[in-house]
Every structure is written in C-alpha cells, then in structure tokens.
Amino acid sequence: MVNPFEKRATEYLQQDEAFLAVVTPEPLSTFFEKPAQEGRLYDRLAMVIGTPGSGKTTLARLFKYSTLRILLRNRGFETYKNLIDGLSACRAIADGQPAVIGCRISLESEYREFWEFPYPDTLKASLTVALLQARAVLAWLRDAQAAGIALEDIDIVARPDAEAALEAIGGANGVGLQRRAREMETAIYEISAALVPPDIDEVEQNAAATAYRPLDVIDAFSVKDGNDLLQLTPLVVFDDAHYLHPSQLLALQRWLARRELRVARWILTRLDALAPADVLIEGQNVFEEDEPGLKLAREVTTIWMQSSEGRANQRRAFRKMAKDMAGRYLSQMEVFNRRGLNTLGDLLSTHVDTLAPSKVEKLAKKVAATQRRYSITAERRTILEREVGDYLEKGAENSEDMKLSLLSILLERYANRTPQRGLFEDEPEVDMEPSKPLTAGAAVADGARIHLLHQFDRPYYYGIDALCDASSENAEQFLHLAARLVAQSETQLIRSKSPTLSSQVQHNLLRERADEMIRGWDFPLHHLVRRLSQGIADQCVVKSLEGNAPLNGGANAFGIPQEDFDQIPKLYPDLAKVLQFGVAYNAFVLIPNHSTKNRNWCLVELSGVLLIRNGLTLKRGGFLERRVEDLVRLTEEAP
C-alpha cells in the first residue's frame, strides 16, 4: 500500500467511512467548540484562516450531512466516539441527530474569471454570487441524496416575508429547487465559458441572474430521513478563497457579512489572501480599513488556525492530535496493522546514541583546555562535576558526553561570573565564589545537546515529541516529516528487522527531509523568504554555540521592538510582503507582544523545518534583539 503519510490522504479519500477512519477530533475542540458554544459559529460570517495543511478542508467535510449520518449510524464504534463528542460540542449534532447540512464549494475553479470580464464590479459580483448560490443549493441537495433522502422529502423553511423570492428560486420543495438551481448554473456558466464575453446589455437584460437569491430566502432545511423529520441549519463553506481576486473576495465577504442571512456561512482562506497588515499586526481587521458599515467583532467570527495566544496549550493539543492522527494512518498500513503496531511513538527510540570513545576523548581534552585557559582550580571543577552528576543522575541521559558538555558550559559561566584573570596560564590558580550560583538543569542541558550536535553530530531530533514540535502545529508538515520515518520503519520490517528507529537514524532522516522541504519551496517570493530565514538562522547558530550558552538551548528568532514592527506594513511594504508569505507558508511564526526586559517585542520565529535544517533548538523563547533595518538588510544581501 502507498504510504498514506506521503500526502494528505483525507483530500483523496472518496468514501466517508475511509475519511472518518483517519480524522482526529482535536481540531474541533481547539478551533470551533468555543465559538459554537458562544453562538458565534452559525449565525454570522466565520472567517477561518490558516496556513496550507492546517486542516481547514478536512474540518469542513465533517459538517456534511452525509458524513454526520454515517458517523451516527456507526456510533457503536469506539473510534468514532470522540468525533461524535467533538461534533456535538460544536452543535453539529444535537440529541443524537445531525443538526446541520453542510456543503463545501471550492473557489479554485472558474470564479476568478468573472473578474476578468469588462463589466462593472457590481455586475461581476452579482454573477459570482448567483453562481455560488446555485451551486450551494445543488450541493446541499446532492449531499442529502447521498445520505439516502429522496428529493421529494426535502423542503426548505423559507423566511415568512419571501413569497415572491421563494417562487424565483423554484419553490420550497427539493425537486423545484434543484431544477431552478441547474437552470441558473447553466445560464451563468455559459457566460463565463464564452470565448468572447457577451455584451453587457445582454447580460444585464438577464434579470434572473440578479433575482436568484436562495440564501436570502432559506432559513432551514426540513428533511424526512426514515421515520425522523429533521430541521437542519444550512451551512455553506467557501473554500480556497485565496484564489479570488482581492476585490472579488472583499465583495464576497461583504455580501456574506449581512446580518439578515440565516444560512451559516464560512470562508476558508490562506494568509496570503489577506493584506500584509492583516497578517503582521495582531487584531487587524480582515476587511479593508475604509470599508464602511462593517463591525468586525459584531458581524464576523474570525478563527485563526495558528495563533500566538496560549502557545504552550497549543503545543500540547497538537502533540495529542498528531499522535492520534499518526496512529490512525499507521492502522491503514497493513504491514504495521497486522503486527499491532499502531503507535508511532513506539517506533521512535528515545534512547540516545552516545559518542564514540575517540570523540569523548576529544571532548575531554577540550574541557581540560577550557579549565586551563581560565585558571580554574581542580577543587572548583570537582564542585561543578558534582553539580552536573547530581542533575544527570535524575534523568535518563547520564552519559559521559553529556557530562563533559554540561561541565564545559558551567566552566565558561564560572569564568564569566568571577573577576577576570591574567592572560598567562601559569598564573597561580585561586578559587573564588561566582557572583551567581551555577546550577545544572534542563535548560542548560538543552544547550549542551545543541553544542554536541554541532561539534560531533550527536542526535538531537528524535522521539515523537520532537517530531510533533518540529511540525510547527501544522498537520501537513507533521505528515511530511513523519513519512520518511515511517517508510524507513516499514523497510526494516520487510527485511525482518526491528521496526524501531534509533535516535541517530531519526535525526539523520529528519534533517534530510527538512532540507528537501525547504529546497522545494515554490510559493511567491520564496527566494526572499529563503534568504531572510537563512540570515536569521545563521546568526542564531552563532549565538547558540557561544561557550557559556547564554540563552541555554540557544536562539531561534529575531525580536523586533513591537512599536517598530507595527510600522513595517506602512514604511517597508516590500519587507511586509516577504514576511507575509513567510508566515503564510510556514517559514516564520510571528509572536507579537512578547514581554522581555520591560519591553514588548514581536518575535520572528523560525519554523520547525528551518530549525531542524540549521541545528537549532526546538525550545521556544530564545531570541536575538534586532531592528527592522536588520531584516531589510538580510533580504538585500546577495545569496
């Protein structure tokens, strides 16, 4: 079987049963449960914004009526229990029955072509909206039929004051609705498919194009499903909105933001469809600032699939989701399933391959040289060795190479915290107390591991938690990284070897994979994003390898004063576009209002694959203080 980790399998699974078998419910509770409980998910426009691979389309498919119906028919399966609970918390299921009927319309196809016509914007917007409404009606009816409901058993609950409009959309029954929607789809499609755009008078005379407004009429769907008569909230999901022309997207947003619409409506889009200021400045309105009559907080629910708030909780939630997702994907692979190997973490050893004796000897000589250079007494070294030994005995990594690397950092810190000595090594050694106590802990141990990585290529990226953290909370990135590990484990199984991968094998495979992913970037301005990210990474590596490890595990971000960063969209528009595409395609993560040293910073943090390729820590928080001009200079430097 093809390795399902190699691609986002849910995009290609046609059968709902196969789709539900690999979907994890965690994103529902993370992103949709709160707005649903607060009553903000179905009564107004919801903008769902995220990077490629963040799971937007997968989530949208869960809200289809046919998907919900299959899920509930198999409610006895233990694997579906959490999904049903998650969808119930999101109010897509109520009293054990579907409560919504969702449809997804991809805006990837011909919709943008309307904006190329030589017509006024209002007419182009009317044609786009009419076609979208016709296809939404057809999609709802098609989904209900896929669930086994006859057209005759489908009715709409129309608004009380919409008798004339009800007749224009084909009446209240499914048969008439489908007939009229097909007529409208055909009429408008012929306009978009014409080699020569029809004369504007001809288009304007077709008043039906603008009179067809089913979303203004429909309050709910009433369907007879077996012995049950259900009233369902219609939900239309406009996916891939970044394919639309910016003006076209804005017109669609304004139309959907109208409060009189009763249909639930979501727009799913990537970050590159927004203005740079919307991406770079937290809390920025996703509508144009000069658009009158729109109150963002009141009329639009914005759901960011990546957010700077609660990052520790997000990391924990993503680890849980990724492990669950990996287990579901592994169970699809017969070679693992028949052996009961359904936990990816069990295949990734967390035992560290320590250095060869010759490398340990080389490290010991380096530590001894450091001691001589700073004229540190044998008694002080013994005290520090005891501190290191006491810490390592509590963990599972009590190896000679870690002991020496940690000791080297503490010796450097001791030298920095005592009065400066002379330049000659033969000066008498005098033991002095440091200005601050020296302690060995988890933070400095991370710095020791980074030093060992760069000095001796000791494995650093291994284990399921490191794999999750390197994915930057992006499901697709996780699958791409995990794919290489799963393939290697599968190969070992086929060759009758243990499927467990050593830490060194994991480390090498992940670094190779990260390098391939970065070399494969082909999004807009990718060459400038690559140049900027590499410049940041190079400086972070230099800081991380300082002998005393001043930032413990090291740096993985630039910190720009927040007030300066907020001016980037206005004063540095070219840099703003580079940062926008870097964020939109998982090269950077922005952390605004990070408070350190009595000042607020915006951190431009490198993504997981960049950290892996450049050998930087996966721990968050270490950054280099820089100015906006430093970012500009990096984008201008020759590669």
XYZ file of C-alpha atoms in Angstrom:
639
model
C 0.000 0.000 0.000
C 1.108 3.561 -0.678
C 2.449 5.254 2.430
C -0.520 7.462 3.484
C 1.874 9.814 5.292
C 3.294 10.888 1.936
C 0.258 13.022 1.220
C -2.757 14.442 2.962
C -4.812 11.299 2.492
C -8.095 12.906 3.562
C -8.026 15.012 0.398
C -8.137 11.867 -1.712
C -10.416 9.576 0.285
C -13.718 9.413 -1.584
C -15.608 7.164 0.814
C -16.822 8.769 4.027
C -16.003 5.635 6.035
C -12.379 5.767 4.911
C -12.274 9.507 5.597
C -13.683 9.169 9.117
C -11.193 6.426 9.936
C -8.251 8.846 9.723
C -9.781 12.059 11.120
C -8.877 13.151 14.616
C -11.348 15.260 16.657
C -8.815 17.510 18.432
C -9.038 20.485 15.983
C -12.796 20.646 16.557
C -12.355 21.390 20.237
C -9.344 23.619 19.624
C -10.843 25.905 16.985
C -14.625 25.507 16.702
C -16.001 24.473 20.088
C -15.670 27.849 21.791
C -17.359 29.959 19.068
C -20.078 27.286 18.749
C -20.777 27.354 22.488
C -20.867 31.152 22.390
C -23.352 31.104 19.491
C -20.967 32.744 17.008
C -20.342 29.875 14.592
C -23.593 29.564 12.648
C -25.371 32.917 12.871
C -22.817 35.127 11.110
C -19.927 35.000 8.670
C -16.999 32.961 10.008
C -13.561 33.554 8.507
C -11.316 30.507 9.017
C -7.730 31.481 8.255
C -4.742 29.174 8.251
C -1.597 28.034 6.505
C -1.642 25.284 3.856
C -2.059 21.936 5.543
C -3.587 23.240 8.746
C -6.698 21.089 8.249
C -9.312 23.602 7.085
C -10.763 21.447 4.330
C -10.771 18.310 6.467
C -12.771 20.077 9.156
C -15.266 21.424 6.622
C -16.014 17.925 5.318
C -17.035 16.770 8.802
C -20.072 19.064 8.699
C -21.645 17.463 5.616
C -24.967 15.772 6.341
C -23.899 12.504 4.708
C -20.732 12.417 6.827
C -22.652 13.088 10.029
C -25.221 10.450 9.143
C -22.569 7.740 8.559
C -20.841 8.721 11.774
C -24.057 8.363 13.758
C -25.024 5.089 12.097
C -21.712 3.675 13.346
C -21.857 5.294 16.761
C -21.120 1.961 18.391
C -17.530 2.038 17.062
C -15.122 3.159 19.746
C -13.009 5.070 17.184
C -15.971 7.328 16.327
C -16.911 8.198 19.913
C -14.544 11.163 20.257
C -15.561 12.524 16.854
C -19.240 12.411 17.797
C -18.463 14.113 21.116
C -16.469 16.809 19.308
C -19.180 17.488 16.738
C -21.824 17.535 19.478
C -19.783 20.140 21.361
C -19.693 22.149 18.119
C -23.506 21.781 17.859
C -23.333 19.958 14.537
C -25.040 17.039 16.288
C -27.952 17.528 18.670
C -29.935 14.842 20.507
C -28.133 12.150 18.571
C -29.177 13.535 15.164
C -27.450 15.785 12.601
C -28.237 19.436 13.243
C -26.556 20.956 10.193
C -26.355 20.200 6.498
C -23.051 21.463 5.211
C -21.674 21.854 1.718
C -18.214 22.832 0.556
C -17.642 24.890 -2.572
C -14.064 25.229 -3.738
C -13.347 28.647 -5.214
C -10.337 27.256 -7.036
C -12.117 26.863 -10.381
C -13.571 29.437 -12.787
C -14.913 32.014 -10.327
C -11.984 34.377 -10.731
C -12.645 34.551 -14.473
C -15.705 36.688 -13.759
C -13.392 39.405 -12.516
C -11.569 39.491 -15.845
C -14.771 40.480 -17.719
C -15.129 44.053 -18.994
C -18.187 44.636 -16.781
C -18.770 46.927 -13.790
C -17.697 45.425 -10.468
C -21.280 45.284 -9.214
C -22.340 43.134 -12.185
C -19.323 40.854 -11.847
C -20.056 40.426 -8.154
C -23.731 39.640 -8.920
C -22.751 36.934 -11.413
C -20.282 35.401 -8.954
C -22.774 35.402 -6.104
C -25.590 33.974 -8.239
C -23.421 31.090 -9.432
C -22.225 30.371 -5.904
C -25.795 30.298 -4.607
C -26.929 27.936 -7.357
C -24.060 25.570 -6.652
C -24.671 25.757 -2.892
C -28.289 24.659 -3.383
C -27.217 21.835 -5.691
C -24.531 20.740 -3.228
C -26.975 20.635 -0.292
C -29.455 18.577 -2.272
C -26.756 16.267 -3.622
C -25.430 15.667 -0.116
C -28.894 14.829 1.207
C -29.436 12.413 -1.683
C -26.063 10.798 -0.927
C -27.397 10.124 2.561
C -30.378 8.273 1.044
C -33.014 11.014 1.153
C -35.300 11.497 -1.841
C -35.648 14.971 -3.330
C -39.370 14.862 -2.624
C -38.605 14.521 1.103
C -36.526 17.691 1.189
C -38.102 21.096 1.822
C -36.813 24.437 2.852
C -38.174 26.563 5.656
C -38.461 29.931 3.958
C -38.486 33.350 5.542
C -42.085 34.470 6.219
C -41.824 37.577 4.026
C -40.221 35.944 0.986
C -43.138 34.621 -1.102
C -42.000 36.241 -4.369
C -38.390 35.317 -3.868
C -39.446 31.774 -2.996
C -41.045 31.408 -6.422
C -37.887 32.787 -8.085
C -35.721 30.073 -6.551
C -38.033 27.216 -7.609
C -40.349 26.870 -4.629
C -39.904 25.152 -1.283
C -39.510 21.518 -2.364
C -36.237 19.863 -3.341
C -37.435 18.994 -6.869
C -38.188 22.596 -7.813
C -35.109 23.904 -6.023
C -32.850 21.576 -7.967
C -34.462 22.385 -11.313
C -34.118 26.122 -10.835
C -30.577 25.899 -9.479
C -29.495 23.869 -12.524
C -31.047 26.428 -14.872
C -29.179 29.243 -13.171
C -25.883 27.349 -13.079
C -26.140 26.616 -16.809
C -27.064 30.188 -17.739
C -24.213 31.747 -15.786
C -21.702 29.099 -16.761
C -22.336 29.836 -20.436
C -21.357 33.446 -19.789
C -18.108 32.504 -18.061
C -17.236 29.866 -20.677
C -17.847 32.123 -23.687
C -14.762 32.801 -25.818
C -15.935 36.403 -26.245
C -17.689 37.972 -23.249
C -21.351 38.687 -24.070
C -22.387 42.291 -24.493
C -23.085 43.973 -21.200
C -26.642 44.861 -22.243
C -27.320 41.225 -22.965
C -26.098 40.219 -19.548
C -27.958 42.983 -17.722
C -31.182 42.118 -19.512
C -30.997 38.667 -17.966
C -32.519 39.960 -14.758
C -32.813 36.428 -13.441
C -29.095 36.433 -12.712
C -29.531 39.035 -10.032
C -33.021 37.978 -8.889
C -31.882 34.462 -7.932
C -31.084 34.728 -4.206
C -31.835 31.472 -2.397
C -29.534 32.271 0.512
C -31.730 35.290 1.247
C -34.793 33.047 1.411
C -33.705 29.863 3.181
C -33.987 29.737 6.954
C -33.524 25.985 7.345
C -33.920 22.621 5.621
C -36.638 20.188 6.625
C -35.836 16.601 5.617
C -37.611 13.311 6.164
C -34.897 10.785 6.985
C -36.560 7.421 7.575
C -39.051 7.941 10.360
C -37.381 11.133 11.513
C -38.363 14.632 10.401
C -35.286 16.803 10.950
C -34.853 20.543 10.763
C -31.279 21.338 9.730
C -29.234 24.514 9.727
C -27.807 25.015 6.227
C -24.066 25.661 6.194
C -22.139 26.719 3.093
C -18.342 26.615 3.219
C -16.461 28.623 0.603
C -13.017 27.010 0.496
C -9.778 28.207 -1.113
C -10.921 31.844 -1.124
C -7.338 32.954 -1.749
C -7.881 32.083 -5.443
C -10.310 35.002 -5.821
C -9.274 38.464 -6.921
C -8.779 40.631 -3.787
C -11.683 42.900 -4.770
C -13.822 39.855 -5.536
C -13.051 38.340 -2.127
C -13.905 41.602 -0.417
C -17.229 41.770 -2.279
C -18.000 38.186 -1.246
C -17.128 38.955 2.378
C -19.379 41.991 2.439
C -22.263 40.041 0.932
C -21.914 37.202 3.416
C -21.487 39.519 6.402
C -25.060 40.809 6.057
C -26.962 40.143 9.244
C -30.251 39.227 7.553
C -28.810 35.993 6.137
C -29.985 32.950 8.098
C -27.727 30.469 6.384
C -24.495 29.634 8.234
C -21.570 30.630 6.050
C -17.823 30.160 6.390
C -14.957 31.386 4.248
C -11.778 29.284 4.392
C -8.664 31.022 3.177
C -4.911 31.153 3.440
C -2.992 34.043 4.932
C -1.662 35.212 1.563
C -5.179 36.298 0.553
C -5.107 38.984 3.251
C -3.372 42.340 3.239
C 0.120 42.278 4.800
C -1.082 44.379 7.734
C -3.803 41.792 8.476
C -1.143 39.113 8.839
C 1.579 41.093 10.592
C -0.421 43.150 13.071
C -2.406 41.286 15.702
C -6.070 42.253 15.878
C -6.042 43.920 12.476
C -9.403 43.985 10.694
C -9.565 41.389 7.920
C -11.692 43.861 5.945
C -10.272 46.984 4.402
C -9.983 49.763 6.947
C -12.004 52.172 4.842
C -14.937 49.798 4.326
C -17.982 51.478 5.862
C -20.724 49.762 7.775
C -18.884 46.685 8.987
C -18.119 45.993 12.634
C -15.689 43.119 12.712
C -16.249 41.932 16.273
C -20.037 42.004 15.899
C -20.580 40.684 12.397
C -17.674 38.352 11.698
C -16.196 35.456 13.678
C -12.519 35.087 12.833
C -10.887 31.730 13.579
C -7.106 31.646 13.224
C -5.777 28.115 12.793
C -2.429 29.432 14.031
C -2.401 31.900 16.875
C 0.175 33.442 19.193
C -2.133 33.032 22.187
C -1.694 30.101 24.561
C 1.209 28.590 22.645
C 2.050 26.091 25.367
C -1.513 24.778 25.329
C -1.481 24.727 21.515
C 1.711 22.662 21.505
C 0.224 20.177 23.967
C -3.017 19.958 21.974
C -1.118 19.474 18.716
C 1.027 16.708 20.189
C -2.136 14.880 21.224
C -3.755 15.400 17.816
C -0.636 14.413 15.862
C -0.130 11.210 17.849
C -3.772 10.267 17.353
C -3.572 11.073 13.639
C -0.356 9.067 13.220
C -1.973 6.064 14.887
C -4.930 6.249 12.510
C -2.626 6.468 9.487
C -0.447 3.582 10.701
C -3.545 1.431 11.070
C -4.156 1.956 7.328
C -0.838 0.252 6.525
C -1.192 -3.495 6.562
C 2.471 -4.128 7.336
C 2.060 -2.338 10.676
C -1.569 -3.168 11.364
C -1.183 -6.946 11.237
C 1.590 -6.681 13.827
C -0.478 -4.419 16.069
C 1.938 -1.501 15.572
C -0.459 1.452 15.713
C 1.537 3.888 17.855
C 4.167 5.892 16.015
C 5.923 6.820 19.260
C 6.710 3.133 19.859
C 8.703 3.064 16.613
C 10.871 6.067 17.544
C 13.500 5.266 20.122
C 14.257 7.926 22.727
C 17.499 6.231 23.755
C 20.361 8.473 22.689
C 23.243 7.026 20.751
C 26.229 8.386 22.668
C 29.521 9.429 21.106
C 32.286 7.038 20.181
C 35.185 6.816 22.722
C 37.537 8.733 20.412
C 35.079 11.653 20.258
C 34.576 11.574 24.023
C 38.338 11.752 24.455
C 38.483 14.751 22.128
C 35.709 16.445 24.104
C 37.523 15.743 27.391
C 40.657 17.447 26.053
C 38.596 20.477 25.044
C 37.114 20.737 28.547
C 40.575 20.447 30.104
C 41.815 23.248 27.826
C 38.918 25.446 28.934
C 39.821 24.811 32.575
C 43.458 25.761 31.952
C 42.552 28.851 29.931
C 40.569 30.318 32.795
C 42.898 29.013 35.563
C 40.043 27.202 37.253
C 41.121 25.136 40.239
C 40.690 21.363 40.444
C 38.538 21.894 43.545
C 36.129 24.160 41.621
C 35.974 21.652 38.760
C 35.132 18.940 41.257
C 32.291 21.071 42.657
C 30.900 21.651 39.157
C 31.280 17.984 38.223
C 29.261 17.094 41.302
C 26.549 19.569 40.290
C 26.409 18.043 36.802
C 26.429 14.489 38.145
C 23.604 15.177 40.604
C 21.436 16.566 37.767
C 22.155 13.795 35.264
C 21.504 11.039 37.795
C 17.866 12.185 37.959
C 17.321 11.712 34.203
C 17.780 9.060 31.562
C 20.668 10.691 29.738
C 23.517 10.137 32.192
C 26.291 9.708 29.643
C 29.918 10.804 29.599
C 29.473 13.095 26.580
C 26.568 14.960 28.217
C 28.562 15.218 31.456
C 31.518 16.809 29.674
C 29.392 19.146 27.528
C 27.460 20.398 30.541
C 30.696 20.820 32.503
C 32.192 22.848 29.647
C 29.276 25.292 29.740
C 29.460 25.638 33.530
C 33.219 26.283 33.368
C 32.592 29.079 30.850
C 29.858 30.529 33.040
C 32.098 30.303 36.101
C 34.770 32.296 34.266
C 32.188 34.960 33.365
C 30.984 35.231 36.942
C 34.361 35.674 38.618
C 36.868 38.550 38.280
C 38.910 38.416 35.097
C 42.273 36.600 35.370
C 45.585 37.410 33.684
C 46.466 36.220 30.217
C 49.078 33.677 31.318
C 48.103 30.118 32.087
C 50.950 29.725 34.618
C 49.381 32.258 36.992
C 48.612 30.663 40.383
C 45.090 29.247 40.496
C 42.824 30.977 43.018
C 39.384 29.613 43.700
C 36.700 32.287 44.052
C 32.950 32.128 44.523
C 30.976 33.146 41.391
C 28.751 36.240 41.534
C 25.721 33.979 40.905
C 25.352 30.289 41.792
C 25.990 27.846 38.960
C 23.373 25.146 38.522
C 22.785 22.361 36.040
C 19.185 21.976 34.834
C 17.013 21.114 31.873
C 17.586 24.461 30.143
C 21.379 24.326 30.177
C 21.240 20.633 29.277
C 19.437 21.627 26.072
C 22.340 23.960 25.330
C 24.770 21.084 25.914
C 22.860 18.931 23.418
C 22.973 21.694 20.778
C 26.752 22.015 21.295
C 27.168 18.256 20.868
C 25.029 18.332 17.734
C 27.228 20.903 16.025
C 30.575 19.594 17.339
C 30.021 15.850 16.857
C 26.670 15.443 15.018
C 25.187 13.812 18.121
C 21.447 13.153 17.564
C 19.143 15.917 18.779
C 15.939 15.452 16.767
C 14.431 12.130 17.835
C 11.320 10.818 19.571
C 7.659 11.510 18.894
C 7.557 14.764 20.893
C 10.433 16.271 18.908
C 8.699 15.218 15.696
C 5.487 16.958 16.806
C 7.296 20.119 17.939
C 9.199 20.325 14.643
C 5.881 20.464 12.791
C 5.028 23.995 13.985
C 1.445 22.918 14.782
C 0.802 22.123 11.108
C -0.726 18.735 10.335
C 0.594 18.516 6.788
C 4.128 19.385 7.877
C 3.899 16.681 10.541
C 2.836 14.100 7.969
C 5.601 15.095 5.574
C 8.247 14.754 8.272
C 6.787 11.534 9.663
C 6.526 9.977 6.195
C 10.265 9.442 5.928
C 10.455 7.806 9.371
C 7.508 5.529 8.651
C 8.975 4.485 5.313
C 12.281 3.547 6.967
C 10.496 1.596 9.691
C 8.461 -0.225 7.043
C 11.647 -1.132 5.170
C 13.195 -2.561 8.319
C 10.078 -4.614 8.985
C 10.073 -6.035 5.461
C 13.724 -7.026 5.952
C 12.759 -8.849 9.169
C 14.493 -6.297 11.353
C 13.181 -4.399 14.344
C 10.851 -1.572 13.217
C 12.198 0.757 15.912
C 14.409 3.537 14.578
C 17.484 4.568 16.535
C 17.880 8.201 17.549
C 20.716 8.655 15.031
C 18.611 7.295 12.163
C 15.663 9.527 13.109
C 17.933 12.546 13.401
C 19.549 11.986 10.009
C 16.259 11.291 8.222
C 14.530 14.349 9.676
C 17.398 16.654 8.705
C 17.397 15.281 5.157
C 13.623 15.661 4.907
C 13.662 19.223 6.270
C 16.314 20.198 3.744
C 14.244 18.713 0.896
C 11.122 20.551 2.033
C 12.908 23.908 2.113
C 14.540 23.346 -1.265
C 11.070 22.583 -2.607
C 9.613 25.956 -1.703
C 7.971 27.500 -4.767
C 5.497 29.976 -3.280
C 5.573 33.702 -4.179
C 8.753 35.498 -3.030
C 10.189 32.188 -1.825
C 13.728 33.236 -2.774
C 13.498 36.301 -0.493
C 11.896 34.268 2.296
C 14.709 31.723 1.980
C 17.322 34.480 2.109
C 15.776 36.145 5.157
C 15.235 32.888 7.046
C 18.783 31.704 6.366
C 20.173 35.035 7.580
C 18.215 34.720 10.816
C 19.272 31.096 11.226
C 22.971 31.833 10.682
C 23.022 34.462 13.426
C 21.033 32.228 15.766
C 23.548 29.404 15.274
C 26.448 31.678 16.172
C 24.706 32.762 19.382
C 23.674 29.220 20.268
C 27.256 27.962 20.052
C 28.798 30.510 22.415
C 30.745 28.609 25.051
C 28.645 29.668 28.043
C 25.334 29.039 26.224
C 23.890 32.394 27.367
C 20.436 31.511 26.014
C 20.660 27.898 27.231
C 19.324 25.967 24.224
C 20.044 28.982 22.076
C 18.134 31.382 19.841
C 15.646 30.581 17.101
C 14.096 34.001 16.450
C 14.726 37.689 15.904
C 12.982 40.074 18.320
C 11.903 43.413 16.840
C 10.563 46.179 19.147
C 6.786 45.930 18.802
C 6.260 49.600 18.009
C 8.804 49.358 15.167
C 7.358 46.111 13.834
C 3.866 47.630 13.657
C 5.209 50.233 11.201
C 6.527 47.648 8.727
C 3.371 47.475 6.524
C 3.409 51.252 6.147
C 7.144 52.037 5.952
C 8.588 48.822 4.489
C 5.931 47.375 2.127
C 8.407 45.074 0.348
C 9.602 43.573 3.622
C 5.972 43.252 4.736
C 5.184 41.082 1.696
C 8.216 38.856 2.371
C 7.148 38.359 5.988
C 3.542 37.758 4.944
C 4.440 34.953 2.546
C 6.934 33.549 5.044
C 4.167 33.295 7.637
C 1.597 32.067 5.128
C 3.789 29.155 4.013
C 5.208 28.031 7.350
C 8.654 29.629 7.221
C 8.052 32.017 10.121
C 5.797 32.273 13.121
C 5.092 35.733 14.499
C 4.831 36.159 18.273
C 3.599 39.709 18.961
C 3.795 41.496 22.305
C 6.413 39.166 23.781
C 7.407 40.925 27.013
C 11.097 40.832 27.983
C 13.324 43.394 29.737
C 10.367 45.710 30.352
C 9.709 45.975 26.636
C 7.331 44.401 24.133
C 8.830 42.571 21.175
C 7.469 40.909 18.098
C 9.382 37.669 17.598
C 10.024 36.456 14.061
C 10.468 32.796 14.951
C 11.784 30.210 12.502
C 9.537 27.263 11.707
C 10.354 23.696 12.688
C 11.857 22.576 9.380
C 14.241 25.557 9.389
C 15.245 24.753 12.955
C 15.986 21.151 12.024
C 17.991 22.019 8.947
C 20.125 24.576 10.791
C 20.546 22.634 14.031
C 18.665 24.997 16.327
C 16.692 24.297 19.464
C 13.020 23.374 19.365
C 12.566 25.097 22.736
C 10.849 28.470 22.430
C 11.719 31.872 23.822
C 15.381 32.456 22.904
C 15.747 35.406 20.534
C 18.243 37.974 19.301
C 17.412 41.659 19.706
C 17.386 43.258 16.289
C 15.908 46.232 14.384
C 13.701 46.367 11.310
C 16.706 47.542 9.313
C 18.443 44.228 10.078
C 15.564 42.351 8.412
C 15.721 44.652 5.383
C 19.471 44.176 5.090
C 19.148 40.390 5.124
C 16.626 40.451 2.285
C 19.002 42.604 0.235
C 22.153 40.568 0.782
C 23.368 38.502 -2.140
C 22.622 34.785 -1.647
